[in-house]
Coordinates of C-alpha atoms in Angstrom, one line a residue:
Chain D
M1 CA -45.0 -18.2 4.1
T2 CA -44.9 -14.5 4.8
A3 CA -43.7 -12.0 2.3
M4 CA -40.0 -11.3 2.4
E5 CA -38.6 -7.9 3.3
F6 CA -36.6 -6.2 0.5
S7 CA -34.2 -3.4 0.6
A8 CA -34.0 -2.4 4.2
R9 CA -31.1 -0.1 3.3
P10 CA -32.5 2.9 1.4
P11 CA -30.5 3.3 -1.9
R12 CA -28.3 6.4 -1.9
R13 CA -28.0 8.5 -4.9
G14 CA -25.4 11.1 -5.8
I15 CA -22.0 11.6 -4.4
N16 CA -20.4 8.5 -2.8
L17 CA -17.0 9.2 -1.2
E18 CA -16.1 5.5 -1.3
K19 CA -16.5 5.5 -5.1
W20 CA -14.4 8.7 -5.5
G21 CA -11.8 7.3 -3.1
W22 CA -11.6 4.2 -5.2
I23 CA -11.2 6.2 -8.4
Y24 CA -8.7 8.5 -6.7
M25 CA -6.4 5.6 -5.8
R26 CA -6.2 4.4 -9.4
A27 CA -5.8 7.9 -11.0
S28 CA -3.2 9.1 -8.5
G29 CA -1.4 5.8 -8.7
V30 CA -0.9 6.3 -12.5
V31 CA 0.3 9.9 -12.0
L32 CA 2.5 9.0 -9.1
I33 CA 4.4 6.4 -11.2
V34 CA 5.5 9.2 -13.5
L35 CA 6.2 11.7 -10.7
I36 CA 8.2 9.3 -8.5
F37 CA 10.3 7.7 -11.2
G38 CA 10.9 11.1 -12.7
H39 CA 12.0 12.3 -9.3
L40 CA 14.3 9.3 -8.7
F41 CA 15.7 9.7 -12.2
M42 CA 16.5 13.4 -11.8
N43 CA 17.9 13.0 -8.3
L44 CA 19.9 9.8 -8.5
M45 CA 20.8 9.1 -12.1
V46 CA 21.3 12.4 -14.0
G47 CA 24.7 14.1 -13.8
D48 CA 26.7 13.1 -10.7
G49 CA 23.9 11.0 -9.4
V50 CA 23.3 10.5 -5.7
K51 CA 26.6 12.3 -4.8
A52 CA 25.2 15.6 -6.2
I53 CA 22.5 15.8 -3.5
D54 CA 23.3 18.5 -1.0
F55 CA 21.7 21.7 0.3
G56 CA 22.7 23.5 -2.9
F57 CA 21.1 20.8 -5.1
V58 CA 17.8 20.9 -3.3
G59 CA 17.9 24.7 -3.1
G60 CA 18.5 24.9 -6.8
K61 CA 15.6 22.7 -7.6
W62 CA 13.2 24.5 -5.4
A63 CA 14.2 27.8 -7.0
D64 CA 12.5 26.6 -10.1
P65 CA 8.6 26.7 -10.2
F66 CA 8.6 23.5 -12.3
W67 CA 10.2 21.4 -9.6
Q68 CA 8.3 23.2 -6.9
W69 CA 5.0 22.1 -8.5
W70 CA 6.4 18.7 -9.3
D71 CA 7.3 18.1 -5.7
V72 CA 4.2 19.6 -4.2
L73 CA 2.0 17.5 -6.6
M74 CA 3.9 14.4 -5.6
L75 CA 3.6 15.3 -1.9
W76 CA -0.2 15.8 -2.0
L77 CA -1.0 12.8 -4.3
A78 CA 1.3 10.4 -2.4
L79 CA 0.2 11.4 1.1
I80 CA -3.5 11.3 0.3
H81 CA -3.0 8.1 -1.6
G82 CA -1.1 6.6 1.4
A83 CA -3.5 7.9 4.0
N84 CA -6.5 6.7 2.1
G85 CA -4.9 3.3 1.7
M86 CA -4.2 3.1 5.4
R87 CA -7.8 4.2 6.1
T88 CA -9.1 1.2 4.1
I89 CA -6.8 -1.1 6.1
V90 CA -8.2 0.4 9.3
N91 CA -11.7 -0.2 7.9
D92 CA -10.8 -3.8 7.1
Y93 CA -9.0 -4.7 10.4
T94 CA -11.0 -2.8 13.1
N95 CA -14.6 -2.8 14.1
P96 CA -16.6 0.4 14.1
G97 CA -16.0 2.2 17.4
V98 CA -13.7 4.5 19.3
V99 CA -10.4 2.7 18.3
Q100 CA -11.4 3.0 14.6
K101 CA -12.2 6.7 15.0
V102 CA -8.9 7.4 16.9
L103 CA -6.9 5.6 14.2
K104 CA -8.6 7.4 11.3
G105 CA -8.2 10.8 13.2
A106 CA -4.5 10.1 13.7
L107 CA -4.1 9.3 10.0
F108 CA -5.9 12.4 8.9
A109 CA -3.8 14.6 11.4
A110 CA -0.5 13.0 10.2
A111 CA -1.3 13.5 6.5
A112 CA -2.7 17.0 7.0
A113 CA 0.3 18.1 9.0
L114 CA 2.8 16.7 6.5
I115 CA 1.0 18.2 3.6
V116 CA 0.8 21.7 5.1
L117 CA 4.4 21.6 6.3
G118 CA 5.7 20.2 3.1
T119 CA 3.8 22.7 0.9
L120 CA 5.0 25.6 3.2
V121 CA 8.6 24.5 2.9
V122 CA 8.6 24.0 -0.9
F123 CA 7.1 27.4 -1.6
T124 CA 8.9 29.5 1.1
F125 CA 12.3 27.8 0.8
E126 CA 15.2 30.3 1.0
P127 CA 18.0 28.9 -1.2
C128 CA 20.5 31.6 -0.3
P129 CA 20.4 32.1 3.5
V130 CA 22.4 35.1 4.6
G131 CA 25.9 34.4 6.0
A132 CA 26.1 30.8 4.9
P133 CA 29.5 29.6 3.3
A134 CA 29.2 30.1 -0.5
D135 CA 30.5 26.7 -1.4
L136 CA 27.4 25.1 0.1
L137 CA 24.9 27.2 -1.7
P138 CA 23.4 26.9 -5.2
S139 CA 25.5 28.5 -7.9
F140 CA 23.1 31.3 -8.6
C141 CA 23.4 32.8 -5.1
A142 CA 25.3 36.1 -5.2
A143 CA 28.4 35.7 -3.1
Chain E
M1 CA -12.3 -55.6 -23.9
S2 CA -15.9 -56.3 -23.0
T3 CA -15.1 -60.0 -22.9
T4 CA -12.3 -59.6 -20.4
T5 CA -14.6 -57.5 -18.2
L6 CA -17.2 -60.3 -18.2
E7 CA -14.6 -62.9 -17.5
Q8 CA -13.3 -61.0 -14.5
P9 CA -14.5 -62.7 -11.3
P10 CA -16.6 -60.5 -9.0
A11 CA -13.8 -60.8 -6.4
A12 CA -11.8 -58.3 -8.4
E13 CA -14.0 -55.5 -7.1
A14 CA -12.8 -56.1 -3.6
A15 CA -9.3 -55.5 -4.8
I16 CA -9.9 -51.8 -5.2
Q17 CA -7.6 -50.2 -2.6
S18 CA -9.1 -48.4 0.3
F19 CA -7.2 -46.0 2.6
T20 CA -7.6 -45.0 6.2
V21 CA -8.0 -41.3 6.1
T22 CA -7.8 -39.1 9.3
F23 CA -10.3 -36.3 9.5
L24 CA -9.9 -33.4 12.0
I25 CA -13.3 -31.8 12.4
R26 CA -14.0 -28.6 14.2
R27 CA -16.8 -29.5 16.5
F28 CA -19.0 -27.1 18.5
D29 CA -22.0 -28.0 20.5
P30 CA -23.6 -24.8 21.9
D31 CA -25.2 -26.8 24.8
V32 CA -21.8 -28.1 26.1
D33 CA -18.9 -26.2 24.6
T34 CA -17.9 -22.7 25.2
E35 CA -15.2 -22.9 22.4
P36 CA -15.0 -25.0 19.3
R37 CA -12.7 -28.0 19.6
W38 CA -11.0 -30.2 17.0
Q39 CA -11.9 -33.9 17.1
D40 CA -10.2 -36.6 14.9
F41 CA -11.9 -39.5 13.2
D42 CA -10.3 -42.4 11.2
V43 CA -12.4 -43.4 8.2
E44 CA -11.9 -46.1 5.6
M45 CA -12.2 -44.5 2.2
Y46 CA -11.8 -45.1 -1.5
A47 CA -10.0 -42.7 -3.7
T48 CA -13.2 -41.9 -5.5
D49 CA -15.1 -41.1 -2.3
R50 CA -15.9 -37.5 -1.5
V51 CA -15.5 -35.6 1.8
L52 CA -19.2 -35.8 2.1
D53 CA -19.1 -39.6 2.1
A54 CA -16.6 -39.4 5.0
L55 CA -18.9 -37.1 7.0
H56 CA -21.7 -39.6 6.3
K57 CA -19.6 -42.5 7.5
I58 CA -18.7 -40.7 10.6
K59 CA -22.2 -39.7 11.4
W60 CA -23.7 -43.1 10.6
E61 CA -21.0 -45.3 12.0
Q62 CA -19.0 -43.4 14.6
D63 CA -20.6 -40.3 16.1
G64 CA -24.3 -39.6 15.3
S65 CA -24.0 -36.2 16.9
L66 CA -21.9 -34.8 14.0
T67 CA -24.0 -32.0 12.5
F68 CA -23.8 -30.7 8.9
R69 CA -26.0 -29.6 6.1
R70 CA -26.5 -31.4 2.8
S71 CA -29.4 -31.9 0.5
C72 CA -28.8 -33.0 -3.0
A73 CA -25.2 -34.2 -2.4
H74 CA -24.3 -33.5 -6.1
G75 CA -23.1 -30.0 -6.2
I76 CA -26.3 -28.3 -7.1
C77 CA -28.2 -27.3 -3.9
G78 CA -25.2 -25.5 -2.3
S79 CA -25.9 -26.7 1.3
D80 CA -22.6 -28.3 2.1
A81 CA -20.0 -25.5 1.6
M82 CA -17.3 -26.0 4.2
R83 CA -13.7 -25.1 4.8
I84 CA -11.7 -28.2 3.8
N85 CA -7.9 -27.9 4.4
G86 CA -8.3 -24.2 4.7
R87 CA -10.2 -23.7 1.4
N88 CA -13.9 -23.2 0.9
R89 CA -15.3 -26.1 -1.1
L90 CA -18.4 -28.2 -1.4
A91 CA -17.9 -31.4 0.6
C92 CA -19.9 -33.3 -2.1
K93 CA -17.5 -32.1 -4.9
T94 CA -14.2 -32.7 -3.1
L95 CA -12.8 -36.1 -3.9
I96 CA -10.4 -37.9 -1.5
K97 CA -7.9 -38.5 -4.4
D98 CA -7.5 -34.8 -4.8
L99 CA -6.4 -34.3 -1.2
D100 CA -3.2 -35.2 0.5
I101 CA -4.2 -38.1 2.8
S102 CA -0.8 -38.6 4.3
K103 CA -1.8 -35.8 6.6
P104 CA -5.1 -35.3 8.4
I105 CA -7.8 -33.5 6.5
Y106 CA -9.1 -30.5 8.3
V107 CA -12.9 -29.8 8.0
E108 CA -14.5 -26.8 9.6
A109 CA -17.5 -24.5 9.1
I110 CA -17.3 -21.6 6.7
K111 CA -16.0 -18.4 8.4
G112 CA -17.6 -15.0 8.8
L113 CA -21.1 -16.2 9.7
P114 CA -22.3 -17.1 13.2
L115 CA -21.4 -20.7 14.1
E116 CA -24.4 -22.6 15.3
K117 CA -23.3 -26.2 15.6
D118 CA -20.4 -28.2 14.3
L119 CA -20.3 -27.4 10.5
I120 CA -23.6 -25.4 10.5
V121 CA -23.5 -21.6 10.4
D122 CA -26.4 -19.1 10.5
M123 CA -26.9 -18.2 6.8
E124 CA -29.4 -15.4 7.6
P125 CA -26.9 -12.5 7.2
F126 CA -25.8 -13.9 3.9
F127 CA -29.3 -14.2 2.6
A128 CA -30.2 -10.8 4.0
S129 CA -27.5 -9.3 1.7
Y130 CA -28.8 -11.4 -1.2
R131 CA -32.3 -10.0 -0.7
E132 CA -31.1 -6.5 -0.5
V133 CA -29.9 -6.4 -4.1
Q134 CA -33.4 -7.3 -5.3
P135 CA -32.5 -10.6 -7.1
F136 CA -35.6 -10.9 -9.3
L137 CA -36.7 -9.5 -12.6
I138 CA -38.0 -6.0 -12.5
A139 CA -39.9 -5.0 -15.6
G140 CA -42.6 -2.5 -16.0
S141 CA -43.8 -3.7 -19.4
A142 CA -45.5 -7.0 -20.1
P143 CA -44.2 -9.2 -22.9
V144 CA -46.3 -9.5 -26.0
A145 CA -49.3 -11.7 -25.2
G146 CA -48.5 -15.3 -25.5
K147 CA -44.8 -14.6 -26.1
E148 CA -41.7 -14.6 -24.0
R149 CA -39.5 -11.5 -23.6
V150 CA -37.1 -11.5 -26.5
Q151 CA -33.3 -11.7 -25.8
S152 CA -30.5 -12.4 -28.3
V153 CA -27.9 -15.0 -27.7
A154 CA -25.3 -12.3 -27.4
E155 CA -27.4 -10.4 -24.8
R156 CA -27.8 -13.6 -22.8
A157 CA -24.1 -14.4 -22.9
I158 CA -23.1 -11.2 -21.1
F159 CA -24.5 -12.5 -17.8
D160 CA -24.3 -16.2 -18.4
D161 CA -21.5 -16.7 -15.9
T162 CA -23.4 -15.2 -13.0
T163 CA -26.5 -17.3 -13.6
K164 CA -24.6 -20.3 -12.3
C165 CA -24.6 -19.3 -8.7
I166 CA -26.1 -21.8 -6.2
L167 CA -25.8 -19.5 -3.1
C168 CA -23.6 -21.8 -1.2
A169 CA -21.7 -18.9 0.4
A170 CA -18.3 -20.3 -0.3
C171 CA -17.2 -17.1 -2.0
T172 CA -18.7 -14.6 0.6
S173 CA -17.3 -16.6 3.5
S174 CA -13.8 -16.7 1.9
C175 CA -13.7 -12.9 1.6
P176 CA -11.3 -11.3 4.1
V177 CA -13.3 -8.1 3.9
F178 CA -16.5 -9.9 4.8
W179 CA -14.7 -11.6 7.8
T180 CA -14.0 -8.2 9.4
D181 CA -17.4 -6.9 10.4
G182 CA -19.8 -8.7 8.1
Q183 CA -21.2 -5.4 6.8
Y184 CA -19.9 -5.8 3.3
F185 CA -22.5 -7.1 0.8
G186 CA -20.2 -9.9 -0.1
P187 CA -19.3 -11.5 -3.5
A188 CA -22.5 -13.7 -3.7
A189 CA -24.9 -10.8 -3.4
I190 CA -22.9 -8.8 -6.1
V191 CA -22.8 -11.8 -8.4
N192 CA -26.6 -12.1 -8.2
A193 CA -27.0 -8.4 -8.7
H194 CA -24.7 -8.7 -11.7
R195 CA -27.0 -11.4 -13.1
F196 CA -29.9 -8.9 -13.3
I197 CA -28.0 -5.7 -13.9
F198 CA -26.7 -7.0 -17.2
D199 CA -30.0 -8.7 -18.2
S200 CA -31.5 -6.8 -21.2
R201 CA -35.0 -7.7 -20.1
D202 CA -34.6 -6.1 -16.6
E203 CA -35.4 -2.5 -15.9
G204 CA -34.2 -2.3 -12.3
S205 CA -30.4 -2.0 -13.0
Q206 CA -30.2 1.6 -11.8
T207 CA -31.7 0.7 -8.4
R208 CA -29.3 -2.2 -8.0
L209 CA -26.3 -0.1 -9.0
D210 CA -27.3 2.6 -6.5
I211 CA -27.6 -0.1 -3.8
L212 CA -24.1 -1.5 -4.6
N213 CA -22.7 2.0 -4.8
D214 CA -23.0 2.0 -1.0
K215 CA -20.3 2.5 1.6
E216 CA -20.4 -1.3 2.1
G217 CA -20.9 -2.0 -1.6
V218 CA -18.5 -3.0 -4.4
W219 CA -15.9 -0.4 -3.4
R220 CA -14.9 -2.6 -0.4
C221 CA -13.7 -5.3 -2.8
R222 CA -9.9 -5.5 -2.6
T223 CA -9.7 -7.9 -5.6
T224 CA -8.0 -10.7 -3.5
F225 CA -9.6 -13.3 -5.8
N226 CA -10.5 -15.5 -2.8
C227 CA -14.0 -15.6 -4.1
T228 CA -13.1 -16.7 -7.6
E229 CA -10.9 -19.4 -6.2
A230 CA -13.6 -20.6 -3.8
C231 CA -16.5 -20.8 -6.2
P232 CA -17.5 -24.5 -6.8
R233 CA -19.3 -23.4 -9.9
G234 CA -16.3 -21.8 -11.5
I235 CA -17.9 -18.4 -11.7
E236 CA -15.3 -15.6 -12.2
V237 CA -16.6 -13.7 -9.2
T238 CA -13.9 -11.0 -9.0
K239 CA -14.4 -10.2 -12.7
A240 CA -18.2 -9.9 -12.2
I241 CA -17.6 -7.4 -9.3
A242 CA -15.2 -5.5 -11.5
E243 CA -17.9 -5.3 -14.2
V244 CA -20.3 -3.9 -11.6
K245 CA -17.7 -1.3 -10.6
Q246 CA -17.4 -0.2 -14.2
A247 CA -21.1 -0.1 -14.6
I248 CA -21.5 2.2 -11.6
M249 CA -18.8 4.5 -12.9
R250 CA -20.5 4.6 -16.3
G251 CA -23.8 5.1 -14.6
K252 CA -25.5 2.4 -16.6
P253 CA -24.9 -1.3 -17.3

């Protein structure tokens, strides 16, 4: 019997994105539980509940750096979490090739576009647009 | 009680009830078929017979062309893993009484490996993954002359579960990630790596952890527990994979 071949794949050392992807999913998942349930609690249960949500409510929240960062953090973590999850599904259900590349490219583009747009909106939101009726605006807007 | 047994006439043995069991077997003859086809066989069986006995009866009495692997026929060699009623089991450990014989019993080859004939698949990709994790003791030092390498009972217990593997491929071929492109190392290779990674006498753990920290390594595990459920040896496969993940994150066993 001839000698067997061992370890055709050279072992890789150092950074492995799959490992960090796996850790990210668990870490972001834990943080997202707090962020999302906090978000739902603040928006749907405190005060007038769901009826309170209008332009003024959202404008008021996004005038506060605390809620800006809360929402931006939630946006980044959730979109990367979701896109990475979809990427593993693409890995599991398609064979390596053009289709897989296109699907992963589409996932990356969708997540990147939403993250950029969302971040831009949260930080550049104008809660008191000129000429809008005062009853629709947050209470702190000068009439 | 022993006297009653002795007084029983030998004819009582014939009174043991037998059943006609229908088997639907997924046949494939590469010389004739382009696609696998299902063929049914009626076999007279006792409740204590095994699926392997049914395959023998079919091969010996009905259709000699039925092809399957088996060696020891007692759950040790790991040759006769097959998909019985949609679950990976050893044919030699699956009793008729544990199956619902009011319906046909479906028997097919394990999935995810190239089908060669009837119930036989090409096991080479499976063993290639196994070889890649270097499943042998790596030690630079020699034991004290005339002695064995010392290991405490507690150190041995850490990897006891994964020493039970018989390489039947029931776990790997039940893994939906392995089914996709066959690139994933698969549960069996990780179990056998686990057996040496956590062995206090072994010095090659780092190499094996690096190998399993690959793109197709432990991170492709989705913890579906199919492997744990399929293992005929009762190895907690998913737990072993999780322990290897933890070891990779720690950077040491």
